[in-house]
Amino acid sequence: AVVTGVPAEVGVGVCLVRVHRVAAVVAGVADLVAVRVDLLGVRVVGAVVVRIDHPVLVLVAPGLLTLALVVGSALGAVAGYRGGWLDNIIMRVMDVILGFPSLLLAIAIVAVLGPGLRNALIAIAIVTLPGYARVMRAQVLAIKESDFVAASQALGASPIQILVGRVVPNAMTPLVVLATLGVATAIL
């Protein structure tokens, strides 16, 4: 760490300004970021305390949530479009997962799978899966009654073509928002 001439803002516990070499996760390039260190030695960037024990989480969590998004939205789309007993089975499994506190369920899954970062990430994916499934199911239930779906059926499109080509693309907007918000939660 190199001490710079950048003046530290006056604040409680700020004793030193240092410049650390920090990998810019989003840009993928190394960047110099001014980081203040408080009296306990915790790095403070602006007003936010940054402490990531596993920097890999920042890189892996979005990919992991993409997996949860794909599996959850597929389950929700099938449940919503097909309906009946399949809808009941899929949604009751999602209700069971939602019935447990997320942190407690993730700890239990890691205890079953064994320790390790990979197993922790799998547990996070399983815990976040029901949210995507339920939002997709709700969107599919609303969209499948639309006129363009009836027109596709009248033109002879198969249920798979209608679901994949018409319904799912129109149902993705709230899932993208949910996934964007879920990245920060998964990292924490």
mmCIF file of C-alpha atoms in Angstrom:
data_model
loop_
_atom_site.group_PDB
_atom_site.id
_atom_site.type_symbol
_atom_site.label_atom_id
_atom_site.label_comp_id
_atom_site.label_asym_id
_atom_site.label_seq_id
_atom_site.Cartn_x
_atom_site.Cartn_y
_atom_site.Cartn_z
ATOM 1 C CA ALA A 1 0.000 0.000 0.000
ATOM 2 C CA VAL A 2 1.260 3.418 -0.938
ATOM 3 C CA VAL A 3 0.362 6.471 1.139
ATOM 4 C CA THR A 4 -0.863 9.212 -1.153
ATOM 5 C CA GLY A 5 -1.300 12.922 -0.785
ATOM 6 C CA VAL A 6 -5.068 12.640 -1.162
ATOM 7 C CA PRO A 7 -6.620 14.399 1.826
ATOM 8 C CA ALA A 8 -8.807 12.167 3.965
ATOM 9 C CA GLU A 9 -12.281 13.390 4.731
ATOM 10 C CA VAL A 10 -12.700 14.315 8.353
ATOM 11 C CA GLY A 11 -14.557 11.470 10.012
ATOM 12 C CA VAL A 12 -14.565 9.274 13.082
ATOM 13 C CA GLY A 13 -11.832 6.696 12.946
ATOM 14 C CA VAL A 14 -10.284 7.676 9.628
ATOM 15 C CA CYS A 15 -6.576 7.602 10.234
ATOM 16 C CA LEU A 16 -4.921 6.989 6.900
ATOM 17 C CA VAL A 17 -5.616 7.134 3.202
ATOM 18 C CA ARG A 18 -4.069 4.406 1.130
ATOM 19 C CA VAL A 19 -4.215 3.450 -2.467
ATOM 20 C CA HIS A 20 -4.662 -0.255 -2.997
ATOM 21 C CA ARG A 21 -4.558 -2.095 -6.280
ATOM 22 C CA VAL A 22 -8.100 -3.480 -6.654
ATOM 23 C CA ALA A 23 -9.304 -5.584 -9.554
ATOM 24 C CA ALA A 24 -12.272 -3.916 -11.160
ATOM 25 C CA VAL A 25 -14.684 -6.830 -11.213
ATOM 26 C CA VAL A 26 -17.148 -5.452 -13.728
ATOM 27 C CA ALA A 27 -14.615 -4.037 -16.168
ATOM 28 C CA GLY A 28 -12.188 -6.902 -15.720
ATOM 29 C CA VAL A 29 -9.164 -4.617 -15.550
ATOM 30 C CA ALA A 30 -6.919 -3.526 -12.727
ATOM 31 C CA ASP A 31 -7.722 -0.121 -11.354
ATOM 32 C CA LEU A 32 -6.332 2.134 -8.652
ATOM 33 C CA VAL A 33 -8.959 2.964 -6.052
ATOM 34 C CA ALA A 34 -8.484 5.261 -3.077
ATOM 35 C CA VAL A 35 -9.420 3.334 0.050
ATOM 36 C CA ARG A 36 -9.642 4.750 3.561
ATOM 37 C CA VAL A 37 -8.771 2.566 6.556
ATOM 38 C CA ASP A 38 -10.496 3.117 9.900
ATOM 39 C CA LEU A 39 -8.969 2.531 13.350
ATOM 40 C CA LEU A 40 -9.867 -1.173 13.313
ATOM 41 C CA GLY A 41 -8.117 -1.735 10.001
ATOM 42 C CA VAL A 42 -11.305 -2.230 7.977
ATOM 43 C CA ARG A 43 -11.165 -0.749 4.492
ATOM 44 C CA VAL A 44 -13.844 1.834 3.853
ATOM 45 C CA VAL A 45 -14.713 2.941 0.310
ATOM 46 C CA GLY A 46 -16.787 6.099 0.618
ATOM 47 C CA ALA A 47 -19.370 5.318 3.277
ATOM 48 C CA VAL A 48 -19.591 1.606 2.466
ATOM 49 C CA VAL A 49 -17.530 -0.987 4.295
ATOM 50 C CA VAL A 50 -16.169 -3.459 1.771
ATOM 51 C CA ARG A 51 -15.188 -6.864 3.084
ATOM 52 C CA ILE A 52 -15.372 -9.888 0.843
ATOM 53 C CA ASP A 53 -13.720 -12.984 2.244
ATOM 54 C CA HIS A 54 -14.014 -14.833 -1.069
ATOM 55 C CA PRO A 55 -13.547 -12.456 -4.025
ATOM 56 C CA VAL A 56 -14.577 -15.397 -6.212
ATOM 57 C CA LEU A 57 -18.158 -14.845 -5.019
ATOM 58 C CA VAL A 58 -18.290 -11.557 -6.895
ATOM 59 C CA LEU A 59 -17.446 -13.364 -10.122
ATOM 60 C CA VAL A 60 -19.357 -16.603 -9.556
ATOM 61 C CA ALA A 61 -22.577 -15.297 -7.984
ATOM 62 C CA PRO A 62 -23.982 -13.767 -11.207
ATOM 63 C CA GLY A 63 -23.351 -17.003 -13.096
ATOM 64 C CA LEU A 64 -24.863 -19.004 -10.290
ATOM 65 C CA LEU A 65 -27.930 -16.799 -10.220
ATOM 66 C CA THR A 66 -28.196 -17.236 -13.972
ATOM 67 C CA LEU A 67 -28.403 -20.968 -13.339
ATOM 68 C CA ALA A 68 -31.080 -20.435 -10.681
ATOM 69 C CA LEU A 69 -32.885 -18.058 -13.055
ATOM 70 C CA VAL A 70 -32.894 -20.570 -15.920
ATOM 71 C CA VAL A 71 -33.976 -23.554 -13.809
ATOM 72 C CA GLY A 72 -36.498 -21.575 -11.771
ATOM 73 C CA SER A 73 -38.037 -19.882 -14.782
ATOM 74 C CA ALA A 74 -38.234 -23.205 -16.659
ATOM 75 C CA LEU A 75 -40.032 -24.829 -13.731
ATOM 76 C CA GLY A 76 -42.350 -21.840 -13.349
ATOM 77 C CA ALA A 77 -43.095 -21.683 -17.087
ATOM 78 C CA VAL A 78 -43.969 -25.375 -17.274
ATOM 79 C CA ALA A 79 -46.067 -25.165 -14.116
ATOM 80 C CA GLY A 80 -47.949 -22.095 -15.280
ATOM 81 C CA TYR A 81 -48.560 -23.194 -18.856
ATOM 82 C CA ARG A 82 -49.366 -26.853 -18.205
ATOM 83 C CA GLY A 83 -51.334 -26.372 -14.984
ATOM 84 C CA GLY A 84 -53.079 -29.274 -13.264
ATOM 85 C CA TRP A 85 -51.236 -31.817 -11.166
ATOM 86 C CA LEU A 86 -47.804 -30.813 -12.525
ATOM 87 C CA ASP A 87 -48.387 -27.213 -11.423
ATOM 88 C CA ASN A 88 -49.414 -28.421 -7.970
ATOM 89 C CA ILE A 89 -46.349 -30.631 -7.539
ATOM 90 C CA ILE A 90 -43.834 -28.008 -8.712
ATOM 91 C CA MET A 91 -45.366 -25.192 -6.680
ATOM 92 C CA ARG A 92 -45.672 -27.309 -3.509
ATOM 93 C CA VAL A 93 -41.961 -28.142 -3.750
ATOM 94 C CA MET A 94 -41.247 -24.408 -4.133
ATOM 95 C CA ASP A 95 -43.511 -23.709 -1.131
ATOM 96 C CA VAL A 96 -41.554 -26.210 0.971
ATOM 97 C CA ILE A 97 -38.295 -24.481 0.041
ATOM 98 C CA LEU A 98 -39.834 -21.081 0.831
ATOM 99 C CA GLY A 99 -41.164 -22.432 4.139
ATOM 100 C CA PHE A 100 -37.677 -22.468 5.654
ATOM 101 C CA PRO A 101 -35.617 -19.379 6.419
ATOM 102 C CA SER A 102 -33.143 -18.908 3.563
ATOM 103 C CA LEU A 103 -30.012 -18.836 5.691
ATOM 104 C CA LEU A 104 -31.052 -21.865 7.725
ATOM 105 C CA LEU A 105 -31.901 -23.854 4.592
ATOM 106 C CA ALA A 106 -28.603 -22.879 2.940
ATOM 107 C CA ILE A 107 -26.690 -24.009 6.041
ATOM 108 C CA ALA A 108 -28.599 -27.314 6.079
ATOM 109 C CA ILE A 109 -27.875 -27.912 2.387
ATOM 110 C CA VAL A 110 -24.169 -27.202 2.915
ATOM 111 C CA ALA A 111 -24.190 -29.558 5.911
ATOM 112 C CA VAL A 112 -25.622 -32.322 3.702
ATOM 113 C CA LEU A 113 -23.363 -31.634 0.697
ATOM 114 C CA GLY A 114 -20.231 -30.994 2.741
ATOM 115 C CA PRO A 115 -18.066 -27.927 3.261
ATOM 116 C CA GLY A 116 -16.682 -25.924 0.386
ATOM 117 C CA LEU A 117 -17.348 -22.877 -1.714
ATOM 118 C CA ARG A 118 -18.937 -24.874 -4.545
ATOM 119 C CA ASN A 119 -21.458 -26.471 -2.180
ATOM 120 C CA ALA A 120 -22.235 -23.094 -0.637
ATOM 121 C CA LEU A 121 -22.947 -21.676 -4.084
ATOM 122 C CA ILE A 122 -25.211 -24.631 -4.899
ATOM 123 C CA ALA A 123 -27.076 -24.006 -1.651
ATOM 124 C CA ILE A 124 -27.542 -20.338 -2.571
ATOM 125 C CA ALA A 125 -28.898 -21.353 -5.981
ATOM 126 C CA ILE A 126 -31.395 -23.774 -4.428
ATOM 127 C CA VAL A 127 -32.549 -21.174 -1.907
ATOM 128 C CA THR A 128 -33.106 -18.510 -4.608
ATOM 129 C CA LEU A 129 -34.815 -20.869 -7.076
ATOM 130 C CA PRO A 130 -38.437 -20.556 -5.786
ATOM 131 C CA GLY A 131 -38.560 -16.799 -6.261
ATOM 132 C CA TYR A 132 -37.842 -17.116 -9.969
ATOM 133 C CA ALA A 133 -40.247 -20.037 -10.367
ATOM 134 C CA ARG A 134 -43.137 -18.211 -8.708
ATOM 135 C CA VAL A 135 -42.639 -14.973 -10.643
ATOM 136 C CA MET A 136 -42.406 -16.855 -13.954
ATOM 137 C CA ARG A 137 -45.505 -18.900 -13.151
ATOM 138 C CA ALA A 138 -47.485 -15.748 -12.351
ATOM 139 C CA GLN A 139 -46.382 -14.120 -15.605
ATOM 140 C CA VAL A 140 -47.172 -17.216 -17.663
ATOM 141 C CA LEU A 141 -50.640 -17.494 -16.103
ATOM 142 C CA ALA A 142 -51.350 -13.902 -17.124
ATOM 143 C CA ILE A 143 -49.812 -14.069 -20.601
ATOM 144 C CA LYS A 144 -51.251 -17.427 -21.714
ATOM 145 C CA GLU A 145 -54.728 -15.874 -21.783
ATOM 146 C CA SER A 146 -53.627 -13.156 -24.241
ATOM 147 C CA ASP A 147 -54.965 -12.814 -27.772
ATOM 148 C CA PHE A 148 -51.603 -13.427 -29.436
ATOM 149 C CA VAL A 149 -51.391 -16.827 -27.716
ATOM 150 C CA ALA A 150 -54.883 -17.706 -28.969
ATOM 151 C CA ALA A 151 -53.844 -16.587 -32.462
ATOM 152 C CA SER A 152 -50.750 -18.820 -32.316
ATOM 153 C CA GLN A 153 -52.917 -21.744 -31.263
ATOM 154 C CA ALA A 154 -55.330 -21.025 -34.149
ATOM 155 C CA LEU A 155 -52.408 -21.003 -36.590
ATOM 156 C CA GLY A 156 -51.415 -24.488 -35.404
ATOM 157 C CA ALA A 157 -48.372 -23.779 -33.239
ATOM 158 C CA SER A 158 -47.493 -26.535 -30.774
ATOM 159 C CA PRO A 159 -47.667 -25.842 -27.016
ATOM 160 C CA ILE A 160 -43.837 -25.911 -26.841
ATOM 161 C CA GLN A 161 -43.564 -23.347 -29.665
ATOM 162 C CA ILE A 162 -46.101 -21.106 -27.966
ATOM 163 C CA LEU A 163 -44.427 -21.401 -24.560
ATOM 164 C CA VAL A 164 -40.849 -20.890 -25.782
ATOM 165 C CA GLY A 165 -41.518 -18.491 -28.649
ATOM 166 C CA ARG A 166 -44.371 -16.361 -27.360
ATOM 167 C CA VAL A 167 -45.005 -16.647 -23.645
ATOM 168 C CA VAL A 168 -41.531 -16.875 -22.071
ATOM 169 C CA PRO A 169 -40.013 -13.893 -23.939
ATOM 170 C CA ASN A 170 -42.929 -11.728 -22.793
ATOM 171 C CA ALA A 171 -42.595 -12.962 -19.214
ATOM 172 C CA MET A 172 -38.865 -12.258 -18.784
ATOM 173 C CA THR A 173 -38.989 -8.567 -17.815
ATOM 174 C CA PRO A 174 -39.801 -9.007 -14.101
ATOM 175 C CA LEU A 175 -37.355 -11.899 -13.888
ATOM 176 C CA VAL A 176 -34.502 -9.740 -15.160
ATOM 177 C CA VAL A 177 -35.289 -7.173 -12.466
ATOM 178 C CA LEU A 178 -35.503 -9.885 -9.802
ATOM 179 C CA ALA A 179 -32.187 -11.388 -10.940
ATOM 180 C CA THR A 180 -30.487 -7.987 -10.896
ATOM 181 C CA LEU A 181 -31.565 -7.426 -7.314
ATOM 182 C CA GLY A 182 -30.680 -11.002 -6.414
ATOM 183 C CA VAL A 183 -27.006 -10.652 -7.358
ATOM 184 C CA ALA A 184 -26.292 -8.390 -4.387
ATOM 185 C CA THR A 185 -28.219 -10.664 -2.033
ATOM 186 C CA ALA A 186 -26.339 -13.742 -3.230
ATOM 187 C CA ILE A 187 -22.960 -12.034 -2.770
ATOM 188 C CA LEU A 188 -23.841 -11.094 0.795
#
